[in-house]
Coordinates of C-alpha atoms in Angstrom, one line a residue:
Chain V
X160 CA 0.0 0.0 0.0
X161 CA 1.2 3.5 -0.9
X162 CA 2.5 5.1 2.3
X163 CA 1.9 8.6 0.9
X164 CA -1.9 8.0 0.7
X165 CA -1.9 7.2 4.4
X166 CA 0.1 10.3 5.6
X167 CA -3.0 12.5 6.0
X168 CA -5.0 9.8 7.7
X169 CA -2.0 9.2 10.0
X170 CA -1.8 12.9 10.8
X171 CA -5.6 12.9 11.6
X172 CA -5.3 9.7 13.8
X173 CA -7.7 7.8 11.5
X174 CA -5.4 4.8 11.0
X175 CA -5.6 1.6 12.9
X176 CA -2.7 1.1 15.4
X177 CA -0.8 -1.4 13.3
X178 CA -0.9 0.7 10.2
X179 CA -0.1 3.9 12.2
X180 CA 3.0 2.2 13.6
X181 CA 4.1 1.3 10.1
X182 CA 3.6 4.8 8.8
X183 CA 5.4 6.3 11.9
X184 CA 8.4 4.1 11.2
X185 CA 8.5 5.0 7.6
X186 CA 8.4 8.7 8.4
X187 CA 11.2 8.4 10.9
X188 CA 13.3 6.6 8.3
X189 CA 12.6 8.9 5.4
X190 CA 13.2 12.7 5.6
X191 CA 11.2 13.3 2.4
X192 CA 8.1 11.8 4.1
X193 CA 8.9 14.0 7.2
X194 CA 8.9 17.0 4.9
X195 CA 5.6 16.0 3.4
X196 CA 4.1 15.6 6.8
X197 CA 5.3 19.1 7.8
X198 CA 3.6 20.4 4.6
X199 CA 0.3 18.7 5.4
X200 CA 0.4 20.1 8.9
X201 CA 1.1 23.5 7.6
X202 CA -1.8 23.4 5.2
X203 CA -4.1 22.0 7.8
X204 CA -3.1 24.7 10.3
X205 CA -3.7 27.4 7.7
X206 CA -7.2 26.0 7.0
X207 CA -8.1 25.7 10.7
X208 CA -7.0 29.3 11.2
X209 CA -9.9 30.4 9.1
X210 CA -12.5 28.0 10.4
X211 CA -14.0 30.5 12.8
X212 CA -15.9 33.7 12.2
X213 CA -18.8 35.7 13.4
X214 CA -22.1 33.8 13.6
X215 CA -25.5 35.3 13.4
X216 CA -29.0 34.1 14.3
X217 CA -28.1 31.9 17.2
X218 CA -30.0 33.8 19.8
X219 CA -33.1 33.9 17.7
X220 CA -33.1 30.1 17.4
X221 CA -32.6 29.8 21.2
X222 CA -35.4 32.2 21.8
X223 CA -37.6 30.3 19.5
X224 CA -36.9 27.1 21.4
X225 CA -37.9 28.7 24.6
X226 CA -41.2 29.9 23.1
X227 CA -42.1 26.5 21.7
X228 CA -40.9 23.7 24.0
X229 CA -41.1 20.4 22.3
X230 CA -43.1 17.6 23.9
X231 CA -42.4 14.0 23.6
X232 CA -45.1 12.2 21.7
X233 CA -47.3 9.9 23.7
X234 CA -47.7 7.4 20.9
X235 CA -44.4 6.4 19.6
X236 CA -45.0 3.3 17.5
X237 CA -48.1 4.1 15.3
X238 CA -47.8 7.9 15.5
X239 CA -47.4 8.4 11.8
X240 CA -50.4 6.1 11.1
X241 CA -52.5 8.0 13.6
X242 CA -51.3 11.2 12.2
X243 CA -52.3 10.1 8.7
X244 CA -55.8 9.1 9.8
X245 CA -56.2 12.3 11.8
X246 CA -55.1 14.3 8.8
X247 CA -57.6 12.6 6.6
X248 CA -60.4 13.2 9.1
X249 CA -59.4 16.8 9.4
X250 CA -59.3 17.4 5.7
X251 CA -62.7 15.8 5.2
X252 CA -64.1 17.7 8.2
X253 CA -62.7 21.0 6.8
X254 CA -63.6 20.6 3.1
X255 CA -67.0 19.0 3.4
X256 CA -68.8 21.9 5.2
X257 CA -67.0 24.4 2.9
X258 CA -68.0 22.4 -0.1
X259 CA -71.7 22.1 0.9
X260 CA -71.7 25.8 1.9
X261 CA -70.3 26.8 -1.4
X262 CA -72.9 24.7 -3.2
X263 CA -75.7 26.5 -1.3
X264 CA -74.1 29.9 -1.7
X265 CA -75.6 30.7 -5.1
X266 CA -79.3 30.1 -4.3
X267 CA -78.8 31.6 -0.9
X268 CA -77.4 34.8 -2.1
X269 CA -79.9 35.0 -4.9
X270 CA -82.8 34.4 -2.5
X271 CA -81.3 37.0 -0.1
X272 CA -81.1 39.5 -2.9
X273 CA -84.6 38.9 -4.1
X274 CA -85.8 39.1 -0.5
X275 CA -84.5 42.6 -0.2
X276 CA -85.7 43.7 -3.6
X277 CA -89.1 44.8 -2.2
X278 CA -87.4 46.6 0.6
X279 CA -85.1 48.5 -1.8
X280 CA -88.1 49.4 -4.0
X281 CA -89.8 50.8 -1.0
X282 CA -86.7 52.7 -0.2
X283 CA -86.8 54.2 -3.7
X284 CA -90.4 55.2 -3.3
X285 CA -89.6 56.8 0.0
X286 CA -86.7 58.7 -1.5
X287 CA -89.0 59.9 -4.3
X288 CA -91.4 61.2 -1.7
X289 CA -88.5 63.2 -0.2
X290 CA -88.4 61.2 3.0
X291 CA -85.3 59.8 4.5
X292 CA -85.4 56.1 3.9
X293 CA -84.0 53.7 6.3
X294 CA -82.0 50.9 4.8
X295 CA -83.4 47.5 5.5
X296 CA -81.5 45.2 7.8
X297 CA -80.6 41.6 7.0
X298 CA -82.3 39.1 9.2
X299 CA -82.1 35.8 7.3
X300 CA -80.6 32.7 8.9
X301 CA -78.1 32.6 6.0
X302 CA -76.9 36.0 6.8
X303 CA -76.5 35.1 10.4
X304 CA -74.4 32.2 9.4
X305 CA -72.2 34.5 7.3
X306 CA -72.0 37.0 10.1
X307 CA -71.0 34.2 12.5
X308 CA -68.2 33.3 10.1
X309 CA -67.1 36.9 10.0
X310 CA -68.0 37.2 6.3
X311 CA -70.5 40.0 7.0
X312 CA -69.8 42.1 10.0
X313 CA -72.3 43.7 12.3
X314 CA -73.8 46.7 10.7
X315 CA -72.4 45.8 7.3
X316 CA -75.7 44.5 6.1
X317 CA -77.1 48.0 6.5
X318 CA -74.2 49.4 4.6
X319 CA -74.7 46.7 2.0
X320 CA -78.4 47.7 1.6
X321 CA -77.4 51.3 1.4
X322 CA -75.0 50.4 -1.4
X323 CA -77.6 48.7 -3.4
X324 CA -79.0 50.6 -6.4
X325 CA -82.1 52.7 -6.0
X326 CA -84.6 51.9 -8.7
X327 CA -85.5 55.0 -10.6
X328 CA -85.7 53.7 -14.2
X329 CA -87.1 50.4 -15.0
X330 CA -85.2 47.9 -17.1
X331 CA -87.6 46.8 -19.9
X332 CA -86.7 44.7 -22.9
X333 CA -88.9 45.7 -25.8
X334 CA -89.5 43.7 -29.0
X335 CA -91.8 44.4 -31.9
X336 CA -92.5 43.2 -35.4
X337 CA -93.8 45.3 -38.3
X338 CA -94.8 44.4 -41.9
X339 CA -94.8 47.2 -44.4
X340 CA -95.9 47.3 -48.0
X341 CA -94.0 49.6 -50.2
X342 CA -93.7 50.5 -53.9
X343 CA -89.9 50.0 -53.7
X344 CA -88.6 47.5 -51.2
X345 CA -85.0 48.5 -51.5
X346 CA -85.7 52.2 -51.2
X347 CA -87.9 51.6 -48.1
X348 CA -85.1 49.4 -46.6
X349 CA -82.6 52.2 -47.1
X350 CA -84.9 54.7 -45.5
X351 CA -85.4 52.5 -42.6
X352 CA -81.7 52.0 -42.1
X353 CA -81.1 55.8 -42.3
X354 CA -83.8 56.3 -39.7
X355 CA -82.5 53.8 -37.3
X356 CA -79.0 55.1 -37.6
X357 CA -80.1 58.7 -37.0
X358 CA -81.7 57.6 -33.8
X359 CA -78.5 56.1 -32.5
X360 CA -79.3 52.5 -33.4
X361 CA -78.1 50.1 -35.9
X362 CA -79.3 47.4 -38.3
X363 CA -78.4 44.0 -36.8
X364 CA -79.2 42.2 -40.0
X365 CA -80.7 42.9 -43.4
X366 CA -82.0 40.5 -46.0
X367 CA -83.5 41.1 -49.5
X368 CA -85.0 38.5 -51.8
X369 CA -86.8 38.6 -55.2
X370 CA -89.9 36.5 -55.6
X371 CA -90.9 34.5 -58.7
X372 CA -93.6 36.9 -59.7
X373 CA -91.0 39.7 -59.9
X374 CA -91.8 41.2 -56.5
X375 CA -89.3 41.7 -53.6
X376 CA -89.3 41.1 -49.9
X377 CA -86.9 42.5 -47.4
X378 CA -86.4 41.5 -43.7
X379 CA -84.4 43.6 -41.3
X380 CA -83.7 43.5 -37.6
X381 CA -83.2 47.0 -36.2
X382 CA -81.7 47.8 -32.8
X383 CA -82.6 51.2 -31.4
X384 CA -81.9 52.7 -28.0
X385 CA -84.8 52.1 -25.7
X386 CA -85.4 55.8 -25.1
X387 CA -85.8 56.2 -28.9
X388 CA -87.9 53.2 -29.4
X389 CA -91.3 55.0 -29.6
X390 CA -89.9 57.5 -32.1
X391 CA -88.4 54.9 -34.3
X392 CA -91.6 52.8 -34.2
X393 CA -93.8 55.8 -35.2
X394 CA -91.5 57.0 -38.0
X395 CA -91.3 53.5 -39.5
X396 CA -95.0 53.6 -40.0
X397 CA -94.5 56.5 -42.4
X398 CA -92.3 54.5 -44.7
X399 CA -95.1 52.4 -46.2
X400 CA -98.5 50.8 -45.7
X401 CA -98.6 48.9 -42.4
X402 CA -99.9 45.4 -43.1
X403 CA -99.3 44.1 -39.6
X404 CA -97.5 44.9 -36.4
X405 CA -97.1 43.5 -32.9
X406 CA -95.2 44.7 -29.7
X407 CA -94.1 42.8 -26.6
X408 CA -92.2 43.9 -23.5
X409 CA -90.5 42.2 -20.6
X410 CA -89.9 44.0 -17.4
X411 CA -86.6 42.7 -16.0
X412 CA -86.2 45.3 -13.3
X413 CA -86.6 42.8 -10.6
X414 CA -84.0 40.5 -12.1
X415 CA -81.4 43.3 -12.6
X416 CA -82.0 44.7 -9.2
X417 CA -81.6 41.2 -7.7
X418 CA -78.4 40.7 -9.6
X419 CA -77.1 44.1 -8.5
X420 CA -77.9 43.3 -4.9
X421 CA -76.3 39.9 -5.2
X422 CA -73.2 41.5 -6.8
X423 CA -72.9 44.0 -4.0
X424 CA -73.3 41.2 -1.4
X425 CA -70.7 39.1 -3.0
X426 CA -68.3 42.0 -3.3
X427 CA -68.6 42.6 0.5
X428 CA -68.2 38.9 1.2
X429 CA -65.1 38.8 -1.0
X430 CA -63.5 41.8 0.7
X431 CA -64.1 40.2 4.1
X432 CA -62.7 36.9 3.0
X433 CA -59.6 38.7 1.7
X434 CA -59.2 40.4 5.0
X435 CA -59.6 37.1 6.8
X436 CA -56.9 35.6 4.5
X437 CA -54.4 38.2 5.4
X438 CA -54.9 37.6 9.1
X439 CA -55.2 33.8 8.8
X440 CA -52.6 31.2 9.7
X441 CA -51.0 29.1 7.0
X442 CA -53.3 26.2 7.6
X443 CA -56.4 28.2 7.4
X444 CA -55.3 30.1 4.3
X445 CA -55.9 27.1 2.0
X446 CA -59.6 26.9 3.0
X447 CA -60.1 30.7 2.8
X448 CA -58.4 30.8 -0.6
X449 CA -60.7 28.1 -1.9
X450 CA -63.7 30.1 -0.7
X451 CA -62.4 33.2 -2.2
X452 CA -62.2 31.5 -5.6
X453 CA -65.8 30.2 -5.2
X454 CA -67.1 33.7 -4.4
X455 CA -65.1 35.1 -7.4
X456 CA -66.6 32.6 -9.7
X457 CA -70.1 33.4 -8.5
X458 CA -69.5 37.1 -8.7
X459 CA -68.2 36.7 -12.3
X460 CA -71.4 34.8 -13.3
X461 CA -73.6 37.4 -11.6
X462 CA -71.9 40.3 -13.3
X463 CA -72.2 38.6 -16.7
X464 CA -75.9 37.9 -16.3
X465 CA -76.4 41.5 -15.2
X466 CA -74.5 42.8 -18.2
X467 CA -76.5 40.7 -20.6
X468 CA -79.8 41.9 -19.1
X469 CA -78.9 45.5 -19.0
X470 CA -77.6 45.4 -22.6
X471 CA -80.8 43.8 -23.7
X472 CA -82.8 46.4 -21.9
X473 CA -80.8 49.3 -23.3
X474 CA -81.5 48.4 -26.9
X475 CA -84.9 47.5 -28.2
X476 CA -85.5 45.2 -31.2
X477 CA -87.7 45.9 -34.2
X478 CA -88.1 43.1 -36.8
X479 CA -89.2 44.8 -40.0
X480 CA -90.6 43.0 -43.0
X481 CA -91.1 45.0 -46.2
X482 CA -93.2 43.6 -49.1
X483 CA -93.5 45.1 -52.5
X484 CA -96.9 46.3 -53.7
X485 CA -98.4 43.6 -56.0
X486 CA -99.3 44.9 -59.5
X487 CA -102.3 43.5 -61.3
X488 CA -103.5 43.7 -65.0
X489 CA -102.1 42.8 -68.4
X490 CA -100.1 46.0 -68.5
X491 CA -97.9 44.3 -66.0
X492 CA -95.1 42.9 -68.1
X493 CA -96.7 44.2 -71.4
X494 CA -93.7 43.1 -73.3
X495 CA -94.8 39.5 -72.9
X496 CA -98.6 39.6 -72.8
X497 CA -99.2 36.9 -75.4
X498 CA -96.9 34.5 -73.5
X499 CA -98.8 35.3 -70.3
X500 CA -102.1 34.6 -72.1
X501 CA -100.9 31.3 -73.4
X502 CA -99.5 30.4 -70.0
X503 CA -102.8 31.3 -68.4
X504 CA -104.8 29.2 -70.9
X505 CA -102.5 26.3 -70.4
X506 CA -102.9 26.6 -66.7
X507 CA -106.7 26.7 -67.1
X508 CA -106.7 23.6 -69.3
X509 CA -104.5 21.9 -66.8
X510 CA -106.9 22.7 -64.1
X511 CA -109.9 21.4 -66.2
X512 CA -108.0 18.2 -67.1
X513 CA -107.2 17.6 -63.4
X514 CA -110.8 18.1 -62.5
X515 CA -112.0 15.7 -65.1
X516 CA -109.5 13.1 -64.1
X517 CA -110.5 13.5 -60.5
X518 CA -114.2 12.9 -61.4
X519 CA -113.3 9.7 -63.4
X520 CA -111.3 8.3 -60.6
X521 CA -114.1 8.9 -58.1
X522 CA -116.6 7.3 -60.4
X523 CA -114.5 4.2 -60.7
X524 CA -113.7 4.2 -57.0
X525 CA -117.3 4.2 -56.0
X526 CA -118.5 1.7 -58.7
X527 CA -119.2 -1.0 -56.1
X528 CA -121.8 1.2 -54.6
X529 CA -123.6 2.8 -57.6
X530 CA -123.0 0.1 -60.2
X531 CA -125.4 -2.6 -58.7
X532 CA -128.1 0.1 -58.2
X533 CA -127.7 1.3 -61.8
X534 CA -127.9 -2.3 -63.1
X535 CA -131.0 -3.0 -61.1
X536 CA -132.7 0.1 -62.4
X537 CA -131.7 -0.8 -65.9
X538 CA -133.1 -4.4 -65.4
X539 CA -136.4 -3.1 -64.0
X540 CA -136.7 -0.8 -66.9
X541 CA -136.3 -3.7 -69.5
X542 CA -138.6 -6.3 -67.7
X543 CA -142.2 -4.8 -68.7
X544 CA -141.2 -4.6 -72.3
X545 CA -140.1 -8.3 -72.2
X546 CA -143.4 -9.4 -70.7
X547 CA -145.2 -7.4 -73.2
Chain L
X1198 CA -35.6 -0.8 20.0
X1199 CA -33.5 -1.1 23.2
X1200 CA -30.7 0.9 21.7
X1201 CA -33.1 3.5 20.5
X1202 CA -34.5 3.8 24.1
X1203 CA -31.0 4.3 25.4
X1204 CA -30.3 6.9 22.7
X1205 CA -33.4 8.7 23.7
X1206 CA -32.6 8.5 27.3
X1207 CA -29.1 9.9 26.8
X1208 CA -29.8 12.5 24.2
X1209 CA -28.9 16.0 25.2
X1210 CA -31.5 18.8 25.7
X1211 CA -32.4 20.6 22.6
X1212 CA -31.1 24.0 23.8
X1213 CA -27.7 22.5 24.5
X1214 CA -27.7 21.0 21.1
X1215 CA -28.2 24.4 19.6
X1216 CA -25.5 25.9 21.7
X1217 CA -23.1 23.2 20.8
X1218 CA -23.7 22.9 17.0
X1219 CA -25.3 26.2 15.8
X1220 CA -21.9 27.8 15.1
X1221 CA -20.6 25.0 13.1
X1222 CA -23.9 24.5 11.2
X1223 CA -24.0 28.3 10.4
X1224 CA -20.3 28.2 9.1
X1225 CA -21.0 25.1 7.1
X1226 CA -24.0 26.8 5.5
X1227 CA -22.1 30.0 5.0
X1228 CA -19.5 28.1 3.0
X1229 CA -22.1 26.4 0.9
X1230 CA -24.8 29.0 0.2
X1231 CA -23.2 32.2 1.3
X1232 CA -23.2 34.3 4.5
X1233 CA -26.5 35.9 3.5
X1234 CA -28.5 32.7 3.6
X1235 CA -26.5 31.0 6.3
X1236 CA -28.8 32.2 9.1
X1237 CA -31.9 30.9 7.2
X1238 CA -30.3 27.5 6.7
X1239 CA -29.2 27.3 10.3
X1240 CA -32.7 28.3 11.6
X1241 CA -34.4 25.9 9.2
X1242 CA -32.0 23.2 10.3
X1243 CA -32.8 23.6 14.0
X1244 CA -36.5 23.9 13.3
X1245 CA -36.3 20.5 11.6
X1246 CA -34.3 19.2 14.5
X1247 CA -36.9 20.5 16.9
X1248 CA -39.8 18.8 15.0
X1249 CA -37.9 15.6 14.2
X1250 CA -36.1 15.3 17.6
X1251 CA -38.4 12.6 18.8
X1252 CA -37.7 10.5 15.8
X1253 CA -33.9 10.6 16.1
X1254 CA -33.0 7.0 16.7
X1255 CA -29.4 7.4 17.7
X1256 CA -28.0 5.3 14.8
X1257 CA -25.5 8.1 14.1
X1258 CA -23.9 10.8 16.1
X1259 CA -26.1 13.8 16.8
X1260 CA -23.6 16.1 15.0
X1261 CA -23.7 13.9 11.9
X1262 CA -27.5 13.9 12.0
X1263 CA -27.7 17.7 12.4
X1264 CA -25.2 18.2 9.6
X1265 CA -27.2 15.9 7.4
X1266 CA -30.3 18.0 7.9
X1267 CA -28.2 21.2 7.2
X1268 CA -26.8 19.6 4.1
X1269 CA -30.3 18.9 2.8
X1270 CA -31.5 22.4 3.5
X1271 CA -28.4 23.8 1.7
X1272 CA -29.2 21.7 -1.3
X1273 CA -32.9 22.8 -1.2
X1274 CA -31.9 26.4 -1.1
X1275 CA -29.4 25.8 -3.9
X1276 CA -32.1 24.3 -6.0
X1277 CA -34.5 27.1 -5.1
X1278 CA -32.0 29.8 -6.0
X1279 CA -30.7 27.9 -9.0
X1280 CA -27.2 28.4 -8.0
X1281 CA -24.2 26.1 -7.5
X1282 CA -23.6 24.9 -4.0
X1283 CA -20.4 25.6 -2.3
X1284 CA -20.3 29.1 -3.6
X1285 CA -19.9 30.9 -0.2
X1286 CA -16.6 32.1 1.1
X1287 CA -14.8 28.9 2.1
X1288 CA -12.6 30.8 4.6
X1289 CA -14.4 33.0 7.0
X1290 CA -13.1 36.1 8.7
X1291 CA -12.1 35.2 12.2
X1292 CA -11.8 38.1 14.6
X1293 CA -9.7 36.1 17.0
X1294 CA -7.2 34.9 14.4
X1295 CA -5.0 37.6 12.9
X1296 CA -4.1 37.3 9.3
X1297 CA -0.5 36.4 10.1
X1298 CA -1.2 32.8 9.0
X1299 CA 1.2 30.3 7.7
X1300 CA -0.4 30.5 4.3
X1301 CA -2.3 33.6 3.0
X1302 CA -6.1 33.6 3.1
X1303 CA -6.4 34.6 -0.5
X1304 CA -4.1 31.9 -1.7
X1305 CA -6.0 29.3 0.4
X1306 CA -9.3 30.5 -1.1
X1307 CA -7.9 30.2 -4.6
X1308 CA -6.4 26.8 -3.9
X1309 CA -9.7 25.5 -2.5
X1310 CA -11.6 27.0 -5.4
X1311 CA -9.5 24.9 -7.7
X1312 CA -10.6 21.6 -6.0
X1313 CA -13.4 19.5 -7.3
X1314 CA -16.7 19.7 -5.4
X1315 CA -16.2 16.2 -3.8
X1316 CA -12.6 17.1 -2.6
X1317 CA -13.6 20.5 -1.4
X1318 CA -16.5 19.1 0.5
X1319 CA -14.4 16.7 2.5
X1320 CA -11.8 19.3 3.2
X1321 CA -14.4 21.7 4.6
X1322 CA -16.1 19.0 6.7
X1323 CA -12.9 17.6 8.1
X1324 CA -10.5 20.5 8.4
X1325 CA -13.0 23.4 9.0
X1326 CA -15.9 21.6 10.8
X1327 CA -13.9 18.9 12.5
X1328 CA -15.9 15.9 11.5
X1329 CA -14.3 12.5 11.5
X1330 CA -13.9 10.3 8.5
X1331 CA -16.7 8.1 9.7
X1332 CA -19.0 11.0 10.3
X1333 CA -18.3 12.4 6.8
X1334 CA -18.8 9.0 5.3
X1335 CA -22.2 8.7 7.0
X1336 CA -23.1 12.3 5.9
X1337 CA -22.1 11.8 2.3
X1338 CA -23.2 8.1 2.2
X1339 CA -19.7 7.0 1.2
X1340 CA -17.3 4.6 2.9
X1341 CA -14.6 5.9 5.2
X1342 CA -11.9 4.7 2.9
X1343 CA -13.4 6.9 0.2
X1344 CA -13.3 9.9 2.5
X1345 CA -9.6 9.1 3.3
X1346 CA -8.8 8.9 -0.4
X1347 CA -10.6 12.1 -1.3
X1348 CA -8.9 13.9 1.5
X1349 CA -5.4 12.7 0.5
X1350 CA -5.9 13.8 -3.1
X1351 CA -7.4 17.1 -2.0
X1352 CA -4.3 17.8 0.1
X1353 CA -2.0 16.8 -2.8
X1354 CA -3.8 19.3 -5.0
X1355 CA -3.7 22.0 -2.3
X1356 CA 0.0 21.4 -1.8
X1357 CA 0.6 21.6 -5.5
X1358 CA -1.3 24.8 -5.9
X1359 CA 0.2 26.5 -2.8
X1360 CA 3.8 25.6 -3.7
X1361 CA 3.5 26.7 -7.3
X1362 CA 5.9 29.4 -8.4
X1363 CA 3.3 32.2 -8.6
X1364 CA 2.1 31.5 -5.0
X1365 CA 5.6 31.4 -3.7
X1366 CA 6.4 34.7 -5.2

């Protein structure tokens, strides 16, 4: 074995006694090995000279130990198994109520919002009357539950109600259809487009088609601002002869107010959850974060529904059908009057032939009924002459 | 089971453990991840020691066990910071030891920096932290003979670097 490889271990006292004796003898006999030992000692001493240095954070760790004394576990053998079971129970116990609560959150908040709709409307009436309205207070069991969880604080329900929108204008979705007759369909359609555009609306769709008899039909869907709806509807009458018209309206004020109230409620709940999250411990944060995501989802859906309804209420729809005035007489298409006459005659002949054919078929079809009767009458008519 | 019970019975109080080993753990961390993160590593190490203290079975020396935890935390921090381990200053400033050393600190730093990671690791653990060959072997999961061999080759390399003409000048 190479003696040089054991010099360092010899110096560190890591060799067994027999090998250490061998190395010691070799060093004493060889000045070169002695010099090598001296060099190793020198390097080792130099390294050790730099092994110290200022240390930080020790007192903080010691203080932490004093604050949190460790306890010996009572269960030593199956502790990890018990911990695993306890962890599972804890997770189920934590997640299940949150899950069920989240599932009930949507109908609960909606019901809560609808419940206060009447109160808000009353508040609006009182405001209109110039009286100071007092905001309604939440009293539902669900709200109590939220208050117990700290999601809605004391007095916040009144603030929430005060934040809710006061109903002044109603949200009404208006739809109407109108059929016009005009000398020129295209001209009438252009006039209708110009009218709708001038009132701040737009043509959602336009369609024109030419019929077989040379006439034309146009269909257009016009969107006009609800406050200009009456004007638009009246002016469209002037563009032609009105053949038919119908109007329908859907008051969605209750729905939009309920959605606004729900949105305000969810915003408040979200803010409280976020405040709870900032003050929560690490273990509680996962649950709170999950609930925050649920509330955010619900809030997003509510806002989308509200936006769709308010957009629909802001613009009314008029479905316009324009038909061309039908022209009668031979002067119509006078360039081809002879052809029209021939066509008409052929059509009449075709109708007569069809009628004759139908009669023949019926006669044959009912032959079992009338033929015996006819034969009997014929036989009775011949018998006297035979006897005579 | 019996030896474990003995080990538990004879284990030192946690506070004494911190007093005995905090400095060496901090220096060990400082050499691996830098002085800035050394306190974090040391605190995390003793936090782990505190939580895992009841599970320590006494199969190795307490110091080796503590250094093993510190080594894992250093590796974790190295991964988290996407940096090479052993990048801290290998030779720390010692207020009690003046710079009138046998070999200059700068030369030693340069010589250590030229070592491979495996060689530098055993030099630090043995020469600077005072761990035995067996403790280092347990810590690094290598036989004691490998530790001896690495240390020998590390010192040969250090000697070669420190006695090179530019260092002598």
